[in-house]
């Protein structure tokens, strides 16, 4: 289908936003008559009335309101992409949306490397669990925990390493080892709000009837991690998020087994975000950093749910 003329759409969007032909004309630097003619051209093309006009007022029809809601995001995307293109080489600010768990456990410890390599860059981290609209909220990148399916957006897998049981060495002494997965059921299991991982774990090790409903639930993996370090139970966490704790002995692996998970951390962004050179550098740095650590830490992994050596 042929697209309506952009100028006609601009006149309609401006007049609908201001509810005034005069204000739309002032915004677009044309005459009120020109705005009215463009809207009439648009109405004639689609054969639908968009406004109810009277000498003293302007009102959208039902069809006009629906059409405005449908096209407004496109104008926002055009404005945002244009601004990013104009800022190429000028802006040193990068905005990243992620959970507080990912920020604290993975991103913040590694971020100084990027900042040292790019003096003057400002990386703003917006921690949230909610869904965000990248373009309308001015966010360059988001890191999300899921299956990598984000319609209309680019996504690159960062961390898909295996889930490992970990606990304080004070909890299981003195060897810090369990002899079989069944022994896990005798300890307190620590959960984040999703509760998915322990059920996946026990199914993978052929103990499908394990009671995974027991144990405290935390809003995110930060709480799970702190509880594990305090010796309150056993947590199931991706090793990439706890390398420091494993290296310094704050946490230990009580059972040398791990499972692959279908859920991973993904870098998500609108393609227009990398119009800026500094944003491209950040994308390249974070994906390369994650890939390098993955190669160092892991042997080739199997399919989701496969039990592998820890």
PDB file of C-alpha atoms in Angstrom:
ATOM      1  CA  UNK A   1       0.000   0.000   0.000  1.00  0.00           C
ATOM      2  CA  UNK A   2       1.210   3.504  -0.820  1.00  0.00           C
ATOM      3  CA  UNK A   3       2.345   5.488   2.199  1.00  0.00           C
ATOM      4  CA  UNK A   4       0.686   8.849   2.941  1.00  0.00           C
ATOM      5  CA  UNK A   5       2.823  11.955   2.285  1.00  0.00           C
ATOM      6  CA  UNK A   6       5.063  12.648   5.288  1.00  0.00           C
ATOM      7  CA  UNK A   7       4.127  16.331   5.343  1.00  0.00           C
ATOM      8  CA  UNK A   8       0.430  15.436   5.579  1.00  0.00           C
ATOM      9  CA  UNK A   9       1.132  13.072   8.460  1.00  0.00           C
ATOM     10  CA  UNK A  10       3.190  15.754  10.224  1.00  0.00           C
ATOM     11  CA  UNK A  11       0.340  18.233   9.896  1.00  0.00           C
ATOM     12  CA  UNK A  12      -2.169  15.721  11.241  1.00  0.00           C
ATOM     13  CA  UNK A  13       0.048  14.702  14.190  1.00  0.00           C
ATOM     14  CA  UNK A  14       0.790  18.317  15.154  1.00  0.00           C
ATOM     15  CA  UNK A  15      -2.831  19.482  14.845  1.00  0.00           C
ATOM     16  CA  UNK A  16      -4.045  16.449  16.838  1.00  0.00           C
ATOM     17  CA  UNK A  17      -1.444  17.029  19.544  1.00  0.00           C
ATOM     18  CA  UNK A  18      -2.275  20.728  19.922  1.00  0.00           C
ATOM     19  CA  UNK A  19      -5.956  20.390  18.996  1.00  0.00           C
ATOM     20  CA  UNK A  20      -5.406  23.518  16.956  1.00  0.00           C
ATOM     21  CA  UNK A  21      -4.684  24.207  13.286  1.00  0.00           C
ATOM     22  CA  UNK A  22      -3.132  27.557  14.249  1.00  0.00           C
ATOM     23  CA  UNK A  23      -0.675  26.088  16.765  1.00  0.00           C
ATOM     24  CA  UNK A  24       0.233  23.307  14.339  1.00  0.00           C
ATOM     25  CA  UNK A  25       0.917  25.954  11.674  1.00  0.00           C
ATOM     26  CA  UNK A  26       3.173  27.889  14.052  1.00  0.00           C
ATOM     27  CA  UNK A  27       5.081  24.722  14.967  1.00  0.00           C
ATOM     28  CA  UNK A  28       5.576  23.708  11.334  1.00  0.00           C
ATOM     29  CA  UNK A  29       6.233  27.268  10.081  1.00  0.00           C
ATOM     30  CA  UNK A  30       3.408  27.210   7.545  1.00  0.00           C
ATOM     31  CA  UNK A  31      -0.039  28.807   7.333  1.00  0.00           C
ATOM     32  CA  UNK A  32      -3.152  27.418   9.004  1.00  0.00           C
ATOM     33  CA  UNK A  33      -4.645  27.006   5.551  1.00  0.00           C
ATOM     34  CA  UNK A  34      -1.712  24.850   4.472  1.00  0.00           C
ATOM     35  CA  UNK A  35      -2.143  22.607   7.518  1.00  0.00           C
ATOM     36  CA  UNK A  36      -5.859  22.249   6.812  1.00  0.00           C
ATOM     37  CA  UNK A  37      -5.205  21.420   3.160  1.00  0.00           C
ATOM     38  CA  UNK A  38      -2.651  18.739   4.026  1.00  0.00           C
ATOM     39  CA  UNK A  39      -5.033  17.096   6.501  1.00  0.00           C
ATOM     40  CA  UNK A  40      -7.825  17.206   3.940  1.00  0.00           C
ATOM     41  CA  UNK A  41      -5.456  15.536   1.444  1.00  0.00           C
ATOM     42  CA  UNK A  42      -4.726  12.790   3.989  1.00  0.00           C
ATOM     43  CA  UNK A  43      -8.446  12.282   4.720  1.00  0.00           C
ATOM     44  CA  UNK A  44      -9.144  12.083   1.005  1.00  0.00           C
ATOM     45  CA  UNK A  45      -6.420   9.510   0.474  1.00  0.00           C
ATOM     46  CA  UNK A  46      -7.635   7.156   3.210  1.00  0.00           C
ATOM     47  CA  UNK A  47     -11.297   8.088   2.703  1.00  0.00           C
ATOM     48  CA  UNK A  48     -11.807   8.492   6.459  1.00  0.00           C
ATOM     49  CA  UNK A  49     -12.651  11.622   8.417  1.00  0.00           C
ATOM     50  CA  UNK A  50     -10.036  12.300  11.110  1.00  0.00           C
ATOM     51  CA  UNK A  51     -11.323  15.556  12.646  1.00  0.00           C
ATOM     52  CA  UNK A  52     -14.667  17.054  13.552  1.00  0.00           C
ATOM     53  CA  UNK A  53     -14.278  20.735  12.724  1.00  0.00           C
ATOM     54  CA  UNK A  54     -16.311  23.649  14.054  1.00  0.00           C
ATOM     55  CA  UNK A  55     -15.664  27.438  13.968  1.00  0.00           C
ATOM     56  CA  UNK A  56     -14.346  27.426  17.543  1.00  0.00           C
ATOM     57  CA  UNK A  57     -13.043  23.912  18.166  1.00  0.00           C
ATOM     58  CA  UNK A  58     -11.278  20.918  16.718  1.00  0.00           C
ATOM     59  CA  UNK A  59     -11.991  17.349  17.835  1.00  0.00           C
ATOM     60  CA  UNK A  60     -10.624  13.997  16.760  1.00  0.00           C
ATOM     61  CA  UNK A  61     -12.982  11.355  15.482  1.00  0.00           C
ATOM     62  CA  UNK A  62     -12.732   7.855  16.929  1.00  0.00           C
ATOM     63  CA  UNK A  63     -10.764   6.816  13.851  1.00  0.00           C
ATOM     64  CA  UNK A  64      -8.540   9.881  14.275  1.00  0.00           C
ATOM     65  CA  UNK A  65      -7.690   9.004  17.880  1.00  0.00           C
ATOM     66  CA  UNK A  66      -6.824   5.419  16.942  1.00  0.00           C
ATOM     67  CA  UNK A  67      -4.705   6.562  14.001  1.00  0.00           C
ATOM     68  CA  UNK A  68      -2.835   9.094  16.141  1.00  0.00           C
ATOM     69  CA  UNK A  69      -1.933   6.439  18.718  1.00  0.00           C
ATOM     70  CA  UNK A  70      -0.704   4.165  15.925  1.00  0.00           C
ATOM     71  CA  UNK A  71       1.580   6.661  14.166  1.00  0.00           C
ATOM     72  CA  UNK A  72       2.912   8.604  17.163  1.00  0.00           C
ATOM     73  CA  UNK A  73       5.582   5.984  18.113  1.00  0.00           C
ATOM     74  CA  UNK A  74       6.959   6.174  14.560  1.00  0.00           C
ATOM     75  CA  UNK A  75       7.474   9.929  14.885  1.00  0.00           C
ATOM     76  CA  UNK A  76       9.251   9.352  18.189  1.00  0.00           C
ATOM     77  CA  UNK A  77      11.551   6.759  16.614  1.00  0.00           C
ATOM     78  CA  UNK A  78      12.378   9.089  13.709  1.00  0.00           C
ATOM     79  CA  UNK A  79      13.194  11.925  16.124  1.00  0.00           C
ATOM     80  CA  UNK A  80      15.341   9.692  18.336  1.00  0.00           C
ATOM     81  CA  UNK A  81      17.251   8.154  15.424  1.00  0.00           C
ATOM     82  CA  UNK A  82      17.854  11.603  13.922  1.00  0.00           C
ATOM     83  CA  UNK A  83      19.156  12.928  17.237  1.00  0.00           C
ATOM     84  CA  UNK A  84      21.495   9.969  17.629  1.00  0.00           C
ATOM     85  CA  UNK A  85      22.829  10.493  14.119  1.00  0.00           C
ATOM     86  CA  UNK A  86      23.372  14.213  14.803  1.00  0.00           C
ATOM     87  CA  UNK A  87      25.191  13.327  18.042  1.00  0.00           C
ATOM     88  CA  UNK A  88      27.641  10.996  16.294  1.00  0.00           C
ATOM     89  CA  UNK A  89      31.084  11.776  17.646  1.00  0.00           C
ATOM     90  CA  UNK A  90      29.705  14.319  20.126  1.00  0.00           C
ATOM     91  CA  UNK A  91      27.901  12.396  22.858  1.00  0.00           C
ATOM     92  CA  UNK A  92      29.945  10.517  25.454  1.00  0.00           C
ATOM     93  CA  UNK A  93      26.956   9.363  27.487  1.00  0.00           C
ATOM     94  CA  UNK A  94      25.690   5.780  27.359  1.00  0.00           C
ATOM     95  CA  UNK A  95      22.581   4.681  29.227  1.00  0.00           C
ATOM     96  CA  UNK A  96      22.200   1.023  30.233  1.00  0.00           C
ATOM     97  CA  UNK A  97      19.107  -0.531  31.784  1.00  0.00           C
ATOM     98  CA  UNK A  98      19.599  -3.728  33.795  1.00  0.00           C
ATOM     99  CA  UNK A  99      18.628  -5.357  37.059  1.00  0.00           C
ATOM    100  CA  UNK A 100      20.478  -4.377  40.205  1.00  0.00           C
ATOM    101  CA  UNK A 101      21.727  -7.978  40.451  1.00  0.00           C
ATOM    102  CA  UNK A 102      23.419  -7.871  37.052  1.00  0.00           C
ATOM    103  CA  UNK A 103      24.805  -4.396  37.697  1.00  0.00           C
ATOM    104  CA  UNK A 104      26.345  -5.297  41.060  1.00  0.00           C
ATOM    105  CA  UNK A 105      27.482  -8.841  40.301  1.00  0.00           C
ATOM    106  CA  UNK A 106      28.785  -8.459  36.745  1.00  0.00           C
ATOM    107  CA  UNK A 107      28.732  -5.035  35.069  1.00  0.00           C
ATOM    108  CA  UNK A 108      30.124  -2.700  37.735  1.00  0.00           C
ATOM    109  CA  UNK A 109      33.220  -4.800  38.544  1.00  0.00           C
ATOM    110  CA  UNK A 110      34.188  -4.814  34.838  1.00  0.00           C
ATOM    111  CA  UNK A 111      33.098  -1.317  33.791  1.00  0.00           C
ATOM    112  CA  UNK A 112      36.348   0.477  34.831  1.00  0.00           C
ATOM    113  CA  UNK A 113      38.159  -1.362  32.016  1.00  0.00           C
ATOM    114  CA  UNK A 114      35.854   0.245  29.443  1.00  0.00           C
ATOM    115  CA  UNK A 115      35.999   3.667  31.108  1.00  0.00           C
ATOM    116  CA  UNK A 116      39.812   3.623  31.254  1.00  0.00           C
ATOM    117  CA  UNK A 117      39.979   2.767  27.557  1.00  0.00           C
ATOM    118  CA  UNK A 118      37.515   5.574  26.739  1.00  0.00           C
ATOM    119  CA  UNK A 119      38.376   8.655  28.856  1.00  0.00           C
ATOM    120  CA  UNK A 120      35.499  11.047  29.386  1.00  0.00           C
ATOM    121  CA  UNK A 121      32.768   8.495  28.738  1.00  0.00           C
ATOM    122  CA  UNK A 122      29.780   8.582  31.088  1.00  0.00           C
ATOM    123  CA  UNK A 123      27.961   5.268  31.541  1.00  0.00           C
ATOM    124  CA  UNK A 124      24.644   5.737  33.322  1.00  0.00           C
ATOM    125  CA  UNK A 125      23.162   2.555  34.774  1.00  0.00           C
ATOM    126  CA  UNK A 126      19.415   2.493  35.255  1.00  0.00           C
ATOM    127  CA  UNK A 127      18.564  -0.453  37.531  1.00  0.00           C
ATOM    128  CA  UNK A 128      15.038  -1.776  37.161  1.00  0.00           C
ATOM    129  CA  UNK A 129      13.094  -5.024  36.791  1.00  0.00           C
ATOM    130  CA  UNK A 130      10.345  -3.474  34.678  1.00  0.00           C
ATOM    131  CA  UNK A 131      10.029  -3.451  30.917  1.00  0.00           C
ATOM    132  CA  UNK A 132      11.352  -0.272  29.347  1.00  0.00           C
ATOM    133  CA  UNK A 133      10.729   1.461  26.027  1.00  0.00           C
ATOM    134  CA  UNK A 134      14.276   2.024  24.835  1.00  0.00           C
ATOM    135  CA  UNK A 135      13.535   4.795  22.359  1.00  0.00           C
ATOM    136  CA  UNK A 136      10.986   6.845  24.276  1.00  0.00           C
ATOM    137  CA  UNK A 137      12.982   6.625  27.510  1.00  0.00           C
ATOM    138  CA  UNK A 138      16.304   7.475  25.891  1.00  0.00           C
ATOM    139  CA  UNK A 139      17.983   4.174  26.826  1.00  0.00           C
ATOM    140  CA  UNK A 140      20.786   2.926  24.600  1.00  0.00           C
ATOM    141  CA  UNK A 141      21.068  -0.653  25.859  1.00  0.00           C
ATOM    142  CA  UNK A 142      19.213  -3.048  28.133  1.00  0.00           C
ATOM    143  CA  UNK A 143      20.459  -6.300  29.626  1.00  0.00           C
ATOM    144  CA  UNK A 144      17.597  -8.729  30.054  1.00  0.00           C
ATOM    145  CA  UNK A 145      17.281 -12.271  31.398  1.00  0.00           C
ATOM    146  CA  UNK A 146      15.251 -14.352  28.974  1.00  0.00           C
ATOM    147  CA  UNK A 147      15.268 -16.394  25.796  1.00  0.00           C
ATOM    148  CA  UNK A 148      16.556 -13.673  23.487  1.00  0.00           C
ATOM    149  CA  UNK A 149      13.270 -13.010  21.686  1.00  0.00           C
ATOM    150  CA  UNK A 150      12.679  -9.243  21.582  1.00  0.00           C
ATOM    151  CA  UNK A 151      10.614  -8.306  18.489  1.00  0.00           C
ATOM    152  CA  UNK A 152      11.862  -5.246  16.630  1.00  0.00           C
ATOM    153  CA  UNK A 153      15.110  -5.099  18.613  1.00  0.00           C
ATOM    154  CA  UNK A 154      18.615  -6.477  18.260  1.00  0.00           C
ATOM    155  CA  UNK A 155      19.723  -8.990  20.907  1.00  0.00           C
ATOM    156  CA  UNK A 156      23.094 -10.597  21.569  1.00  0.00           C
ATOM    157  CA  UNK A 157      23.699 -13.314  24.128  1.00  0.00           C
ATOM    158  CA  UNK A 158      26.080 -12.250  26.897  1.00  0.00           C
ATOM    159  CA  UNK A 159      25.941 -14.946  29.579  1.00  0.00           C
ATOM    160  CA  UNK A 160      24.467 -18.401  29.129  1.00  0.00           C
ATOM    161  CA  UNK A 161      26.792 -20.285  31.434  1.00  0.00           C
ATOM    162  CA  UNK A 162      25.698 -23.137  33.619  1.00  0.00           C
ATOM    163  CA  UNK A 163      23.800 -22.998  36.891  1.00  0.00           C
ATOM    164  CA  UNK A 164      25.907 -24.173  39.835  1.00  0.00           C
ATOM    165  CA  UNK A 165      24.921 -24.840  43.456  1.00  0.00           C
ATOM    166  CA  UNK A 166      26.994 -22.678  45.814  1.00  0.00           C
ATOM    167  CA  UNK A 167      27.073 -22.061  49.542  1.00  0.00           C
ATOM    168  CA  UNK A 168      29.246 -20.761  52.334  1.00  0.00           C
ATOM    169  CA  UNK A 169      32.082 -23.114  53.362  1.00  0.00           C
ATOM    170  CA  UNK A 170      30.650 -22.777  56.876  1.00  0.00           C
ATOM    171  CA  UNK A 171      27.464 -24.569  55.815  1.00  0.00           C
ATOM    172  CA  UNK A 172      29.057 -27.812  54.618  1.00  0.00           C
ATOM    173  CA  UNK A 173      32.234 -28.688  56.468  1.00  0.00           C
ATOM    174  CA  UNK A 174      34.944 -29.756  56.424  1.00  0.00           C
ATOM    175  CA  UNK A 175      35.372 -30.981  52.828  1.00  0.00           C
ATOM    176  CA  UNK A 176      32.753 -28.619  51.325  1.00  0.00           C
ATOM    177  CA  UNK A 177      31.394 -31.473  49.207  1.00  0.00           C
ATOM    178  CA  UNK A 178      28.224 -33.517  48.976  1.00  0.00           C
ATOM    179  CA  UNK A 179      28.321 -37.036  47.607  1.00  0.00           C
ATOM    180  CA  UNK A 180      25.080 -36.906  45.586  1.00  0.00           C
ATOM    181  CA  UNK A 181      22.376 -34.493  44.392  1.00  0.00           C
ATOM    182  CA  UNK A 182      19.865 -36.168  46.723  1.00  0.00           C
ATOM    183  CA  UNK A 183      21.704 -34.692  49.698  1.00  0.00           C
ATOM    184  CA  UNK A 184      20.678 -31.224  48.490  1.00  0.00           C
ATOM    185  CA  UNK A 185      17.144 -31.899  49.657  1.00  0.00           C
ATOM    186  CA  UNK A 186      18.336 -31.875  53.260  1.00  0.00           C
ATOM    187  CA  UNK A 187      19.439 -28.242  53.070  1.00  0.00           C
ATOM    188  CA  UNK A 188      17.583 -24.935  52.803  1.00  0.00           C
ATOM    189  CA  UNK A 189      17.220 -23.920  49.169  1.00  0.00           C
ATOM    190  CA  UNK A 190      17.511 -20.210  48.392  1.00  0.00           C
ATOM    191  CA  UNK A 191      15.295 -18.821  45.609  1.00  0.00           C
ATOM    192  CA  UNK A 192      14.849 -15.644  43.631  1.00  0.00           C
ATOM    193  CA  UNK A 193      11.298 -14.515  42.876  1.00  0.00           C
ATOM    194  CA  UNK A 194      10.961 -16.755  39.793  1.00  0.00           C
ATOM    195  CA  UNK A 195      11.636 -20.081  41.595  1.00  0.00           C
ATOM    196  CA  UNK A 196      12.399 -21.770  38.250  1.00  0.00           C
ATOM    197  CA  UNK A 197      16.015 -22.802  38.637  1.00  0.00           C
ATOM    198  CA  UNK A 198      15.832 -25.376  41.432  1.00  0.00           C
ATOM    199  CA  UNK A 199      13.002 -27.258  39.703  1.00  0.00           C
ATOM    200  CA  UNK A 200      15.110 -27.314  36.517  1.00  0.00           C
ATOM    201  CA  UNK A 201      18.093 -28.544  38.524  1.00  0.00           C
ATOM    202  CA  UNK A 202      16.344 -31.452  40.230  1.00  0.00           C
ATOM    203  CA  UNK A 203      14.632 -32.552  37.017  1.00  0.00           C
ATOM    204  CA  UNK A 204      18.027 -32.596  35.298  1.00  0.00           C
ATOM    205  CA  UNK A 205      19.547 -34.824  37.995  1.00  0.00           C
ATOM    206  CA  UNK A 206      16.568 -37.237  37.904  1.00  0.00           C
ATOM    207  CA  UNK A 207      14.955 -36.175  41.181  1.00  0.00           C
ATOM    208  CA  UNK A 208      11.691 -34.728  39.773  1.00  0.00           C
ATOM    209  CA  UNK A 209       9.757 -35.117  43.034  1.00  0.00           C
ATOM    210  CA  UNK A 210      12.113 -32.908  45.082  1.00  0.00           C
ATOM    211  CA  UNK A 211      10.291 -30.265  47.116  1.00  0.00           C
ATOM    212  CA  UNK A 212      11.434 -27.041  45.456  1.00  0.00           C
ATOM    213  CA  UNK A 213       8.753 -24.960  47.174  1.00  0.00           C
ATOM    214  CA  UNK A 214      10.633 -24.849  50.454  1.00  0.00           C
ATOM    215  CA  UNK A 215      13.127 -22.165  51.349  1.00  0.00           C
ATOM    216  CA  UNK A 216      13.089 -18.340  51.451  1.00  0.00           C
ATOM    217  CA  UNK A 217      12.355 -16.318  48.320  1.00  0.00           C
ATOM    218  CA  UNK A 218      14.250 -13.095  47.528  1.00  0.00           C
ATOM    219  CA  UNK A 219      13.268 -10.386  45.063  1.00  0.00           C
ATOM    220  CA  UNK A 220      16.511 -10.806  43.117  1.00  0.00           C
ATOM    221  CA  UNK A 221      19.751 -12.749  43.073  1.00  0.00           C
ATOM    222  CA  UNK A 222      21.497 -10.130  45.226  1.00  0.00           C
ATOM    223  CA  UNK A 223      19.452 -11.314  48.184  1.00  0.00           C
ATOM    224  CA  UNK A 224      20.067 -14.954  47.278  1.00  0.00           C
ATOM    225  CA  UNK A 225      23.796 -14.333  47.079  1.00  0.00           C
ATOM    226  CA  UNK A 226      23.975 -12.502  50.411  1.00  0.00           C
ATOM    227  CA  UNK A 227      21.997 -15.259  52.125  1.00  0.00           C
ATOM    228  CA  UNK A 228      24.306 -17.924  50.679  1.00  0.00           C
ATOM    229  CA  UNK A 229      27.400 -16.046  51.845  1.00  0.00           C
ATOM    230  CA  UNK A 230      25.828 -15.756  55.312  1.00  0.00           C
ATOM    231  CA  UNK A 231      25.435 -19.545  55.443  1.00  0.00           C
ATOM    232  CA  UNK A 232      21.631 -19.537  55.290  1.00  0.00           C
ATOM    233  CA  UNK A 233      21.326 -22.178  52.583  1.00  0.00           C
ATOM    234  CA  UNK A 234      22.368 -23.302  49.110  1.00  0.00           C
ATOM    235  CA  UNK A 235      21.902 -21.028  46.094  1.00  0.00           C
ATOM    236  CA  UNK A 236      21.804 -21.883  42.400  1.00  0.00           C
ATOM    237  CA  UNK A 237      23.581 -19.125  40.493  1.00  0.00           C
ATOM    238  CA  UNK A 238      25.344 -18.647  37.176  1.00  0.00           C
ATOM    239  CA  UNK A 239      29.056 -18.906  37.824  1.00  0.00           C
ATOM    240  CA  UNK A 240      29.852 -15.832  35.706  1.00  0.00           C
ATOM    241  CA  UNK A 241      28.078 -13.721  38.329  1.00  0.00           C
ATOM    242  CA  UNK A 242      30.039 -15.116  41.264  1.00  0.00           C
ATOM    243  CA  UNK A 243      33.577 -15.645  39.977  1.00  0.00           C
ATOM    244  CA  UNK A 244      35.084 -13.353  42.617  1.00  0.00           C
ATOM    245  CA  UNK A 245      33.319 -15.165  45.474  1.00  0.00           C
ATOM    246  CA  UNK A 246      34.389 -18.562  44.119  1.00  0.00           C
ATOM    247  CA  UNK A 247      37.967 -17.413  43.636  1.00  0.00           C
ATOM    248  CA  UNK A 248      38.361 -15.999  47.146  1.00  0.00           C
ATOM    249  CA  UNK A 249      36.550 -18.881  48.854  1.00  0.00           C
ATOM    250  CA  UNK A 250      33.580 -16.865  50.115  1.00  0.00           C
ATOM    251  CA  UNK A 251      31.429 -19.378  48.260  1.00  0.00           C
ATOM    252  CA  UNK A 252      32.194 -22.988  47.353  1.00  0.00           C
ATOM    253  CA  UNK A 253      30.695 -25.661  45.108  1.00  0.00           C
ATOM    254  CA  UNK A 254      29.208 -28.318  47.413  1.00  0.00           C
ATOM    255  CA  UNK A 255      28.538 -30.608  44.448  1.00  0.00           C
ATOM    256  CA  UNK A 256      30.655 -30.813  41.314  1.00  0.00           C
ATOM    257  CA  UNK A 257      27.690 -30.703  38.935  1.00  0.00           C
ATOM    258  CA  UNK A 258      26.144 -27.976  36.806  1.00  0.00           C
ATOM    259  CA  UNK A 259      23.247 -27.735  34.384  1.00  0.00           C
ATOM    260  CA  UNK A 260      22.665 -25.743  31.240  1.00  0.00           C
ATOM    261  CA  UNK A 261      19.713 -23.363  31.304  1.00  0.00           C
ATOM    262  CA  UNK A 262      17.482 -22.188  28.433  1.00  0.00           C
ATOM    263  CA  UNK A 263      17.500 -18.713  29.994  1.00  0.00           C
ATOM    264  CA  UNK A 264      20.421 -16.347  29.468  1.00  0.00           C
ATOM    265  CA  UNK A 265      21.408 -12.695  29.785  1.00  0.00           C
ATOM    266  CA  UNK A 266      21.029 -10.748  26.537  1.00  0.00           C
ATOM    267  CA  UNK A 267      22.183  -7.310  25.433  1.00  0.00           C
ATOM    268  CA  UNK A 268      19.117  -5.712  23.826  1.00  0.00           C
ATOM    269  CA  UNK A 269      19.090  -2.510  21.771  1.00  0.00           C
ATOM    270  CA  UNK A 270      17.449  -0.669  18.930  1.00  0.00           C
ATOM    271  CA  UNK A 271      19.631  -0.661  15.829  1.00  0.00           C
ATOM    272  CA  UNK A 272      19.723   3.148  15.850  1.00  0.00           C
ATOM    273  CA  UNK A 273      21.578   3.090  19.194  1.00  0.00           C
ATOM    274  CA  UNK A 274      24.840   2.148  17.499  1.00  0.00           C
ATOM    275  CA  UNK A 275      24.731   5.141  15.175  1.00  0.00           C
ATOM    276  CA  UNK A 276      26.858   6.764  17.876  1.00  0.00           C
ATOM    277  CA  UNK A 277      30.511   5.736  17.854  1.00  0.00           C
ATOM    278  CA  UNK A 278      30.780   5.487  21.656  1.00  0.00           C
ATOM    279  CA  UNK A 279      27.698   3.264  21.789  1.00  0.00           C
ATOM    280  CA  UNK A 280      29.245   0.956  19.193  1.00  0.00           C
ATOM    281  CA  UNK A 281      32.374   0.773  21.317  1.00  0.00           C
ATOM    282  CA  UNK A 282      30.349  -0.139  24.382  1.00  0.00           C
ATOM    283  CA  UNK A 283      28.428  -2.837  22.476  1.00  0.00           C
ATOM    284  CA  UNK A 284      31.656  -4.306  21.137  1.00  0.00           C
ATOM    285  CA  UNK A 285      33.353  -4.158  24.563  1.00  0.00           C
ATOM    286  CA  UNK A 286      30.586  -5.795  26.609  1.00  0.00           C
ATOM    287  CA  UNK A 287      29.991  -8.607  24.097  1.00  0.00           C
ATOM    288  CA  UNK A 288      33.730  -9.287  23.742  1.00  0.00           C
ATOM    289  CA  UNK A 289      34.223  -9.265  27.519  1.00  0.00           C
ATOM    290  CA  UNK A 290      31.397 -11.732  28.058  1.00  0.00           C
ATOM    291  CA  UNK A 291      32.618 -13.988  25.243  1.00  0.00           C
ATOM    292  CA  UNK A 292      36.201 -14.035  26.550  1.00  0.00           C
ATOM    293  CA  UNK A 293      35.108 -14.991  30.064  1.00  0.00           C
ATOM    294  CA  UNK A 294      32.796 -17.647  28.689  1.00  0.00           C
ATOM    295  CA  UNK A 295      35.627 -19.221  26.711  1.00  0.00           C
ATOM    296  CA  UNK A 296      37.965 -19.182  29.712  1.00  0.00           C
ATOM    297  CA  UNK A 297      35.460 -20.613  32.171  1.00  0.00           C
ATOM    298  CA  UNK A 298      33.615 -23.244  30.161  1.00  0.00           C
ATOM    299  CA  UNK A 299      34.074 -26.356  28.193  1.00  0.00           C
ATOM    300  CA  UNK A 300      31.584 -26.675  25.314  1.00  0.00           C
ATOM    301  CA  UNK A 301      28.098 -26.895  26.832  1.00  0.00           C
ATOM    302  CA  UNK A 302      25.277 -29.201  25.896  1.00  0.00           C
ATOM    303  CA  UNK A 303      21.567 -28.658  25.498  1.00  0.00           C
ATOM    304  CA  UNK A 304      19.280 -27.081  28.082  1.00  0.00           C
ATOM    305  CA  UNK A 305      19.018 -29.207  31.170  1.00  0.00           C
ATOM    306  CA  UNK A 306      22.146 -31.292  30.519  1.00  0.00           C
ATOM    307  CA  UNK A 307      24.131 -32.192  33.617  1.00  0.00           C
ATOM    308  CA  UNK A 308      27.820 -31.473  33.202  1.00  0.00           C
ATOM    309  CA  UNK A 309      30.889 -31.501  35.447  1.00  0.00           C
ATOM    310  CA  UNK A 310      31.137 -28.418  37.647  1.00  0.00           C
TER     311      UNK A 310
END
